[in-house]
XYZ file of C-alpha atoms in Angstrom:
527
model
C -125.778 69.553 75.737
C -121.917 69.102 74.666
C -120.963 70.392 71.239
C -122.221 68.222 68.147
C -119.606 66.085 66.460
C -118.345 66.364 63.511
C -118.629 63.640 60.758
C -115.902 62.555 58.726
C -117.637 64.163 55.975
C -117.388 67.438 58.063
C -120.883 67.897 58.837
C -122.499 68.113 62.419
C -123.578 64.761 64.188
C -127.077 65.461 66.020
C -127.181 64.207 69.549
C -130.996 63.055 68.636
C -132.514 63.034 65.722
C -136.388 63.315 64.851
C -138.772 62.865 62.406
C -137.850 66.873 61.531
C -134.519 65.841 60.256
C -136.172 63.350 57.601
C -135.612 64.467 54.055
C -138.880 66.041 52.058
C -140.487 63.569 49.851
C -138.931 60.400 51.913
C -140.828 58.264 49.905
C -139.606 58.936 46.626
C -136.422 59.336 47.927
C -136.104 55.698 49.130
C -138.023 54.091 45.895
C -138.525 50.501 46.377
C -135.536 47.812 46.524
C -134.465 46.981 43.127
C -135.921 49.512 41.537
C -134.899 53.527 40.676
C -133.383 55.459 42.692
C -131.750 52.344 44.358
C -131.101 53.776 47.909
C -132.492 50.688 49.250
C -130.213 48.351 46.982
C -129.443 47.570 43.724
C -131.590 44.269 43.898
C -135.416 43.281 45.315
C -134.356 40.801 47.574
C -131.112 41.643 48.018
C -129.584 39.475 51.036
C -132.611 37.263 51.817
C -132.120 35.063 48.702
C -128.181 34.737 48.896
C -125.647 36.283 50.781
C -123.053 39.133 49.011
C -119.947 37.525 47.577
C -117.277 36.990 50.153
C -113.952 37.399 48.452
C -110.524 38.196 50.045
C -107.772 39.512 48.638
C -104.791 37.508 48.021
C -101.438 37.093 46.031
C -98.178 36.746 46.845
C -94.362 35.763 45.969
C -95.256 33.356 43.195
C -98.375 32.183 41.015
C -97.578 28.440 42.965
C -97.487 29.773 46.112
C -100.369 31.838 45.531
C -102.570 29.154 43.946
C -102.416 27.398 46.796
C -103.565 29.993 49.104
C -106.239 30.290 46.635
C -107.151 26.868 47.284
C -107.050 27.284 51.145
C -109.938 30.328 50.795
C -111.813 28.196 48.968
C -111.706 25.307 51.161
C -112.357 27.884 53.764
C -115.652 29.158 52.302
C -114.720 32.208 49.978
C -117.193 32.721 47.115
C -114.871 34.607 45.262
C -110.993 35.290 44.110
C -109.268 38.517 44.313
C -106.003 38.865 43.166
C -103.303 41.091 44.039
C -100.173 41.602 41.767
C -96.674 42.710 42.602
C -95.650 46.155 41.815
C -93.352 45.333 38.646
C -96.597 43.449 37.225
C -98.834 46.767 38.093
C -96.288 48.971 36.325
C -96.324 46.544 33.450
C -92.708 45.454 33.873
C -91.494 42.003 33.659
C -89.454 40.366 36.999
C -86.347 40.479 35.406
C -86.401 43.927 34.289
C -83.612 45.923 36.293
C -86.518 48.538 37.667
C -88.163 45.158 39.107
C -85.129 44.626 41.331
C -86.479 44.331 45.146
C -90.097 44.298 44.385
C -91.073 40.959 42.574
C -93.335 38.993 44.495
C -93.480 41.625 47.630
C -97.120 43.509 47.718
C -98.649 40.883 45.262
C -98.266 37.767 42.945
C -95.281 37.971 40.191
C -97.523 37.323 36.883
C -94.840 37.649 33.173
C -96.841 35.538 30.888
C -99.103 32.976 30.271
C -97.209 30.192 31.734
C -97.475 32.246 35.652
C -101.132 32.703 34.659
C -101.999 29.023 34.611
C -100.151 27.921 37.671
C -102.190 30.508 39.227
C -105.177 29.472 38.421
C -103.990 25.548 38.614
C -106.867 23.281 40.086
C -109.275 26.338 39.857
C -112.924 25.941 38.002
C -112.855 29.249 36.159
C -116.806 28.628 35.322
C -117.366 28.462 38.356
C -115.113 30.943 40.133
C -115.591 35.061 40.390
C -112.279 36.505 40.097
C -111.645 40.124 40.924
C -108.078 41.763 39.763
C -106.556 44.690 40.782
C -104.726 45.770 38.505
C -105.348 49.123 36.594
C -102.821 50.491 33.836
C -102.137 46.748 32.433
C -105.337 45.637 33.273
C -106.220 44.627 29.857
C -103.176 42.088 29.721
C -104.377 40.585 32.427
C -107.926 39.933 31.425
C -106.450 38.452 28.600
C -104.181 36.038 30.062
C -107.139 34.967 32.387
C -109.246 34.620 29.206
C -106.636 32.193 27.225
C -105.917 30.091 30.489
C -109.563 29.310 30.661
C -109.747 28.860 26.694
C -107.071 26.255 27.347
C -109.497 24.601 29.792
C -112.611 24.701 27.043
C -114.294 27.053 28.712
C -115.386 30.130 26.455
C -115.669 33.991 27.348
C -119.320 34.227 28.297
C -118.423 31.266 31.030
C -116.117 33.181 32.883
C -117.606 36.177 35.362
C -114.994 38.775 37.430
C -113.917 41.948 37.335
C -110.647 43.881 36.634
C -110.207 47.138 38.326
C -109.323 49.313 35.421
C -109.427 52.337 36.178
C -106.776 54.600 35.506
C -108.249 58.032 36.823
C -108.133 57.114 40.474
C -104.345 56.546 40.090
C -103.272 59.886 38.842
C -104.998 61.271 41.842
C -103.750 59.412 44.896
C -102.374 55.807 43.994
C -99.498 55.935 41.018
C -99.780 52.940 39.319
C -100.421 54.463 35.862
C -97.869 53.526 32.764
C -99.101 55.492 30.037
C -100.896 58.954 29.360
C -104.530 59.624 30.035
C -105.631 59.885 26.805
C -104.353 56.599 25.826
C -104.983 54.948 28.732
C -108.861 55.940 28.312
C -108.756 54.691 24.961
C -107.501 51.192 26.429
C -110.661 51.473 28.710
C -112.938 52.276 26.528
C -111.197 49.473 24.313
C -111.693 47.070 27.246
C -115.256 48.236 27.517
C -116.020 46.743 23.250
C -113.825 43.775 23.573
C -115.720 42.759 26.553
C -119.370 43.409 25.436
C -118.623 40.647 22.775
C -116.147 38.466 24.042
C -116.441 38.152 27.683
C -120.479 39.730 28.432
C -120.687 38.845 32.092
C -117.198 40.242 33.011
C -117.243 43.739 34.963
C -114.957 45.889 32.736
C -114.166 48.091 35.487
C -114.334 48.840 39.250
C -113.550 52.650 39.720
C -112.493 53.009 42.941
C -113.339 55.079 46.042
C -110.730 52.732 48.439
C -107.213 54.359 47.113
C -108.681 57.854 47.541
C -110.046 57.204 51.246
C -107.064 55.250 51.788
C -104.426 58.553 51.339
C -107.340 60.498 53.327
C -110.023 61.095 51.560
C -113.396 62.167 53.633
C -116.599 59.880 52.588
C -118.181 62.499 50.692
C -114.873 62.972 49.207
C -114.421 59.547 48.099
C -117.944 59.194 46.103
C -117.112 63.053 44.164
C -114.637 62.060 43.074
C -115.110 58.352 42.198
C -118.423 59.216 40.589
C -116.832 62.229 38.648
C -114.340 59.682 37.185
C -117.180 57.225 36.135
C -118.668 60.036 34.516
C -115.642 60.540 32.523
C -115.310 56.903 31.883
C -118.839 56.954 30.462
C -117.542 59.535 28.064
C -114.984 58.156 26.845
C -116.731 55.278 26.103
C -119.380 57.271 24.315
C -116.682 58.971 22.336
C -115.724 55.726 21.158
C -119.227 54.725 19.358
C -120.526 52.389 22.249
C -124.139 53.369 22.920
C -124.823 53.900 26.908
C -126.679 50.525 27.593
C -124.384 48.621 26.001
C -121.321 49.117 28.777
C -123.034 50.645 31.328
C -124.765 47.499 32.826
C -120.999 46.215 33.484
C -119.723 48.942 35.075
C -118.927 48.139 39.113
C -117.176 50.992 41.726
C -114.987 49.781 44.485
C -115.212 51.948 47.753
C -114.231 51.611 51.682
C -115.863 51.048 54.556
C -114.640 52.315 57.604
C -115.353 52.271 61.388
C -117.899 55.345 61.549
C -120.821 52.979 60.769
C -123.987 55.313 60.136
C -121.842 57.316 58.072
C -120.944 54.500 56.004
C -123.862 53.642 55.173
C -125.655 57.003 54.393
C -122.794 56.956 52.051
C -123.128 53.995 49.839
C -126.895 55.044 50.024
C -125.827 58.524 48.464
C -123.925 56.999 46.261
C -126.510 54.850 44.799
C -129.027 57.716 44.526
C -126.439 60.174 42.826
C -125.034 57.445 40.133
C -128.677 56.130 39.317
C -129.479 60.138 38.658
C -126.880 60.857 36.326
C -126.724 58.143 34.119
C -131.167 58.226 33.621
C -131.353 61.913 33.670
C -127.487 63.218 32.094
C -126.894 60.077 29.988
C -129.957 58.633 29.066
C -130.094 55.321 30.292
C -133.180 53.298 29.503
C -131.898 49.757 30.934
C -132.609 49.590 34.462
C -128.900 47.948 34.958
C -127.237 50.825 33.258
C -128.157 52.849 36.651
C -127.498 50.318 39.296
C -124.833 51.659 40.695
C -123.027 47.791 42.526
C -119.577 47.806 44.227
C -117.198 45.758 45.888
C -116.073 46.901 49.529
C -113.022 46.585 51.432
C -112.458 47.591 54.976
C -110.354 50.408 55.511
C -106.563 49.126 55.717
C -105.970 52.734 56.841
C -107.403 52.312 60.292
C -105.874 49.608 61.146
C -103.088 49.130 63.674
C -99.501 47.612 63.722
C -100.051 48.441 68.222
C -102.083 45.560 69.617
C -103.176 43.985 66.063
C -105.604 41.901 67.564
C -108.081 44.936 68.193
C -107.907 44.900 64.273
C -110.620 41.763 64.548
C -112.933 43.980 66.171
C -112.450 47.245 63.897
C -112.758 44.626 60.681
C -116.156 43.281 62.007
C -117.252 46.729 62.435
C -116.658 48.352 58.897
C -117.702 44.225 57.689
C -121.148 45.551 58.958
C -121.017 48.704 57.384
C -120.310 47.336 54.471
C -123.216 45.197 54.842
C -126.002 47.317 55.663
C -124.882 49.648 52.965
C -125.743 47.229 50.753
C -122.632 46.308 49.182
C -122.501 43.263 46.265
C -118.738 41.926 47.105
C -116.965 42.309 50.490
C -113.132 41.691 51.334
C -112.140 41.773 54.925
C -108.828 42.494 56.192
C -106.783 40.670 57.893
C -106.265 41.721 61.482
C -101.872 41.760 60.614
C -102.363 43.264 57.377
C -100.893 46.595 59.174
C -97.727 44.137 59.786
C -96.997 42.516 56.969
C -98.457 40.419 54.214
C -101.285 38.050 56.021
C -100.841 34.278 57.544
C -103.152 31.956 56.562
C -104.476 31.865 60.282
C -105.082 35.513 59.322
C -106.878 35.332 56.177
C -109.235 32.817 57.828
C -110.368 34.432 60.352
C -110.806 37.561 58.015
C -113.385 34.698 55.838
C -114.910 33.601 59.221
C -116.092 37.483 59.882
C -118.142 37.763 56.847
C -119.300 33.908 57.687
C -120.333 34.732 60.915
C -122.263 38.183 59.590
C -124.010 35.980 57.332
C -124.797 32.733 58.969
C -125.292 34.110 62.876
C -126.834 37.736 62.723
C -130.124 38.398 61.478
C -128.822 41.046 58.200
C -129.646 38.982 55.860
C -133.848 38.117 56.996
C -134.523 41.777 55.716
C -133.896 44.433 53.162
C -132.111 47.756 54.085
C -133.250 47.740 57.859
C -132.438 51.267 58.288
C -134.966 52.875 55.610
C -136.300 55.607 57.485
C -134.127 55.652 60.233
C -134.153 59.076 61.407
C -130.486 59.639 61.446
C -129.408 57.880 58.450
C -131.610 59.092 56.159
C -130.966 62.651 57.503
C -126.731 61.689 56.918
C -127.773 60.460 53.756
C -128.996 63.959 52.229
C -126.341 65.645 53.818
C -123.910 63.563 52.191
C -125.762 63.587 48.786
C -125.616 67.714 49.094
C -121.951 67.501 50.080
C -120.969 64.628 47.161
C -123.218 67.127 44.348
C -121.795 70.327 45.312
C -117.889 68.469 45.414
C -118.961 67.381 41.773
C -120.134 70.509 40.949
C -116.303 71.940 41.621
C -114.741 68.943 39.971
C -116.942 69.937 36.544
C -116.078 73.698 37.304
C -112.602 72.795 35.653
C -114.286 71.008 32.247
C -114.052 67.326 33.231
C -112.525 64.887 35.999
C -109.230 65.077 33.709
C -108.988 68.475 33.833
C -109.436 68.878 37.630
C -106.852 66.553 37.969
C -104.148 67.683 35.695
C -104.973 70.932 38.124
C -104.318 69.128 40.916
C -107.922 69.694 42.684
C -108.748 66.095 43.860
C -105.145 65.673 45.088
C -104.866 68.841 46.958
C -108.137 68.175 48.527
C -107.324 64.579 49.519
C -104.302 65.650 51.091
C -105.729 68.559 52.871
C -107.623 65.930 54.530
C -105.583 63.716 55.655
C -103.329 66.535 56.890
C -106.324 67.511 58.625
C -106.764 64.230 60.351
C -103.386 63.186 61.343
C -103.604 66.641 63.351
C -106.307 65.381 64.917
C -104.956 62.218 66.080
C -101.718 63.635 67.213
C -103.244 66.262 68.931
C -105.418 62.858 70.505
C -109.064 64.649 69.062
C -109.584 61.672 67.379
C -108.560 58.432 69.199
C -107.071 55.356 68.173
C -107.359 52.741 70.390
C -103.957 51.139 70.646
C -102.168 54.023 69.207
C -103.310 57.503 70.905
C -105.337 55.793 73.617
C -105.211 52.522 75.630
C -101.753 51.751 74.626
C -100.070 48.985 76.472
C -96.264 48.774 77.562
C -95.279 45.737 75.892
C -96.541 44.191 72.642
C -96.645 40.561 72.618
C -94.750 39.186 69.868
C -95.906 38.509 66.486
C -94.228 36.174 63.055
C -95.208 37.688 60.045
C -95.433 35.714 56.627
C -92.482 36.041 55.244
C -91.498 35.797 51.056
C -88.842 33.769 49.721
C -86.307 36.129 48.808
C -85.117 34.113 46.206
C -88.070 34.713 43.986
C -86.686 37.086 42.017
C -84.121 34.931 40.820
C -86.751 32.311 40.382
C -88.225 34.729 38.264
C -85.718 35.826 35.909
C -85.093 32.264 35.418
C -88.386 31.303 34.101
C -88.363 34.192 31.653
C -84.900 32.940 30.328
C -86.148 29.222 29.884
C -89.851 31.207 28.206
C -88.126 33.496 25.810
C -85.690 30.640 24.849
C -88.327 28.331 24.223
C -90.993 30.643 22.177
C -91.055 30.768 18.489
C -89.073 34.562 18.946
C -89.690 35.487 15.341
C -93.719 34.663 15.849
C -93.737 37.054 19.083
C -92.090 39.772 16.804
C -94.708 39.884 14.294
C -97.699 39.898 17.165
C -96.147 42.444 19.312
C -95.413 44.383 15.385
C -99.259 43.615 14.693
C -100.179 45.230 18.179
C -98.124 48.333 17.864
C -99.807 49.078 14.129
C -103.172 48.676 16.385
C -101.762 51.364 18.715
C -100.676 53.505 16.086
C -104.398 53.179 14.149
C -107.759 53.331 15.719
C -108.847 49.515 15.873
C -109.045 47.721 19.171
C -105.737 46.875 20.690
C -107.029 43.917 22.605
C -107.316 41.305 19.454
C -103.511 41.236 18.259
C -102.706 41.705 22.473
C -104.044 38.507 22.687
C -102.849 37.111 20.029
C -99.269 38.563 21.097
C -100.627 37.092 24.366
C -101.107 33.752 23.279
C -97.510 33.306 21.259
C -95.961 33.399 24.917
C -95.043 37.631 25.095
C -94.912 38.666 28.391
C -97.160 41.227 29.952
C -93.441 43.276 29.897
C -92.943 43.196 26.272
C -96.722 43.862 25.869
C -96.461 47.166 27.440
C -93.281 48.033 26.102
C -94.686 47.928 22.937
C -97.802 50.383 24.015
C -94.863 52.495 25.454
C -93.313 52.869 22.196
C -96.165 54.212 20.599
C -97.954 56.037 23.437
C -95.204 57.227 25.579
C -94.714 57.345 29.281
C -96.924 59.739 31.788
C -94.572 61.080 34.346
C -96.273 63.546 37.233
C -95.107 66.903 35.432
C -96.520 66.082 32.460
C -99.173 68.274 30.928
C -102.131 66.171 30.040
């Protein structure tokens, strides 16, 4: 028999697998669907009563240009919005700011106040509407911008349902979008975490994310450590901060990939849901059944796909789609098959919609509940992942806390170990890529990206001029003054941010202010 291969987790892959390979105690391993230790799914029915949501992720040049590709999803099918913001917006800076210069509009939407917030959302029935944001350091801001554009419409916080991705951790260790200090920026979370239990109940107050760690290379059992080690942190912090564990925990989501390798995809959202469910009953205390649901939004993994023969991209999306699927997963964005080109066509984005249609409407997933419980080989990847996840955890907590590991550098230097590790292995052609290392072809046939008005910028700055000379200036002053004696103090920053908010600052000047008072992290920093 050849030699076994190796996951992407690093363990062996068993030729065939047997009922010897089954985990002891199966049956209390696997629990019942809907109910502790969720391996089978965070709900009873899961898929047989409605379909996950289908969201795809989308923003752009401007807030008009993006509205209406909003409205094209829509039309298309999408259950669900999910926004993506520029880089100056993600680093809280406004578009005419002169470290903006060259990025407004590029990897995302340009959002600088509350004006760009409502053309965004233009047409859109907020009530009826789940809107995901990424957005991390000013995630807050955003939230609230969202919250007044729907106030503005008469609808009230408990109508509106989303999630913002707000969390800071993962970008210390392999992303960079972070604007202030850690122990700040946890404060803002946990902040986040009080405002929304009263003001906004059936918004997610965070998605810590798995995707931006497997994206720069992190191995599966990688990705859940160290996600799950931040969450436990996160779940500190809020603690620390006089919120009682059921009282957040029900609304706290995790983001994670979903790549090609399907069995090990799923054995790892299974882990995952076993691990998570564990630690916040038996480490935390949880009584409410919803504080240890462990539900996530999935991507597929940008990473793996191509900018050689793009079109092979439709088949890898439909792949991890399914992983994604028989993992379990709540929410589900699929790429689009140019993403690995440039920003996606419209003709792109559609046919990224029609993959999850087609999964739900013309395959059989959704007339049963996790078909693969007791599958030999999954439930035997699913242990080995578990072990692999705990003992990666276990040397995460070695160094006092998630924070601590990373101001060491541990999840960093293992990340990039392995992708090191794996870009050896595709150059050396161990691990193929169809298109790229294998199969090539001599001649690609040509392709016309979506393309951004380079003018935006300018567009931009302009709008800001016309805001700032339009605003009651002196009434901004004394909200952003209000919001900085919030930093300073100990009461939640989000009321006078809002309020700042709502007298026309921009999300610039918002940060600016937090800034001031709680300085700027920078990589050498000691935490």
């Amino acid at each position: 028999m050849s030699e076994a291969r190796a996951s992407e987790s690093g363990f062996p892959i068993k030729g065939v697998y047997t009922a010897a390979d089954l985990p002891p105690e199966l049956d209390s391993r696997l629990g019942e669907p809907g109910r502790y230790p969720y391996a089978r799914g965070v709900y009873p029915t899961m898929y047989t009563s409605r379909p996950w949501t289908m969201r795809q992720y989308a923003g752009f040049g401007t807030a008009t240009e993006s509205n209406a590709r909003y409205h094209q999803l829509l039309k298309a099918g999408t259950m669900g919005l999910s926004v993506a913001f520029d880089l100056p917006t993600q680093m809280g800076y406004d578009s005419d700011d002169a470290i903006a210069h060259g990025e407004v509009g590029k990897v995302g939407v340009a959002i600088d106040s509350i004006e760009d917030m409502r053309l965004l959302f233009d047409g859109i029935p907020l009530d009826k509407v789940s809107t995901s944001m990424t957005i991390n350091a000013p995630g807050s801001v955003l939230l609230l911008l969202y919250q007044l554009v729907a106030e503005e419409n008469g609808l009230s916080g408990s109508a509106l349902n989303g999630t913002i991705q707000n969390d800071i951790l993962k970008e210390y260790i392999a992303r960079g979008t972070y604007i202030f200090p850690p122990k700040p920026s946890l404060r803002l979370v946990a902040d986040t975490f009080a405002y929304c239990r009263k003001e906004v109940p059936k918004w997610n107050t965070i998605s810590i994310s798995g995707y931006h760690m497997a994206e720069a290379g992190a191995t599966p059992a990688q990705e859940i450590a160290f996600t799950l080690a931040n969450g436990v942190e996160y779940v500190r912090a809020a603690l620390a901060a006089g919120l009682a564990v059921d009282d957040f925990a029900p609304r706290l989501s995790f983001f994670f990939v979903a790549r090609t390798t399907l069995l090990e995809e799923i054995a790892k959202f299974r882990a995952a849901r076993r691990i998570w469910a564990r630690l916040l009953r038996d480490d935390f205390g949880a009584k409410d059944p919803k504080s240890m649901m462990l539900r996530f939004h999935t991507q597929t993994a940008g990473v793996q796909l191509t900018a050689q023969q793009p079109e092979v991209n439709l088949v890898r999306v439909a792949i991890q789609g399914l992983a994604a699927v028989l993992g379990g997963t709540q929410s589900l964005h699929t790429n689009s098959f140019d993403e690995a080109i440039a920003l996606p066509t419209e003709k792109a984005a559609r046919l990224a919609l029609r993959t999850q249609q087609v999964l739900a409407y013309e395959t059989d997933l959704t007339a049963t509940v996790d078909p693969f419980a007791g599958s030999y080989v999954v439930e035997a990847m699913t242990a080995e992942i578990e072990t692999a996840v705990n003992d990666l955890m276990d040397r995460v907590f070695d160094h006092g806390s998630a924070v601590d590991a990373i101001e060491a550098g541990f999840q960093k230097r293992e990340i990039e170990q392995s992708a090191y590790r794996f870009a050896q292995q595709i150059d050396a052609g161990e691990r193929v890529v169809v298109g790229l290392n294998r199969f090539q072809i001599d001649t690609e046939e040509p392709y016309e990206p979506l393309r951004v008005d380079p003018t935006i910028e300018a567009t931009q700055a302009e709008r800001l001029a016309r805001l700032r000379a339009e605003r009651d200036g002196a009434a901004v002053e004394r909200a952003l003054a209000e919001l900085r004696a919030a930093a300073e103090g100990d009461e939640n920053v989000l009321y006078p941010m809002k309020e700042a908010l709502r007298a026309r600052a921009t999300v610039g000047e918002v940060c600016g202010t937090l800034r001031q008072v709680w300085g700027t992290y920078r990589p050498s920093d000691r935490f």
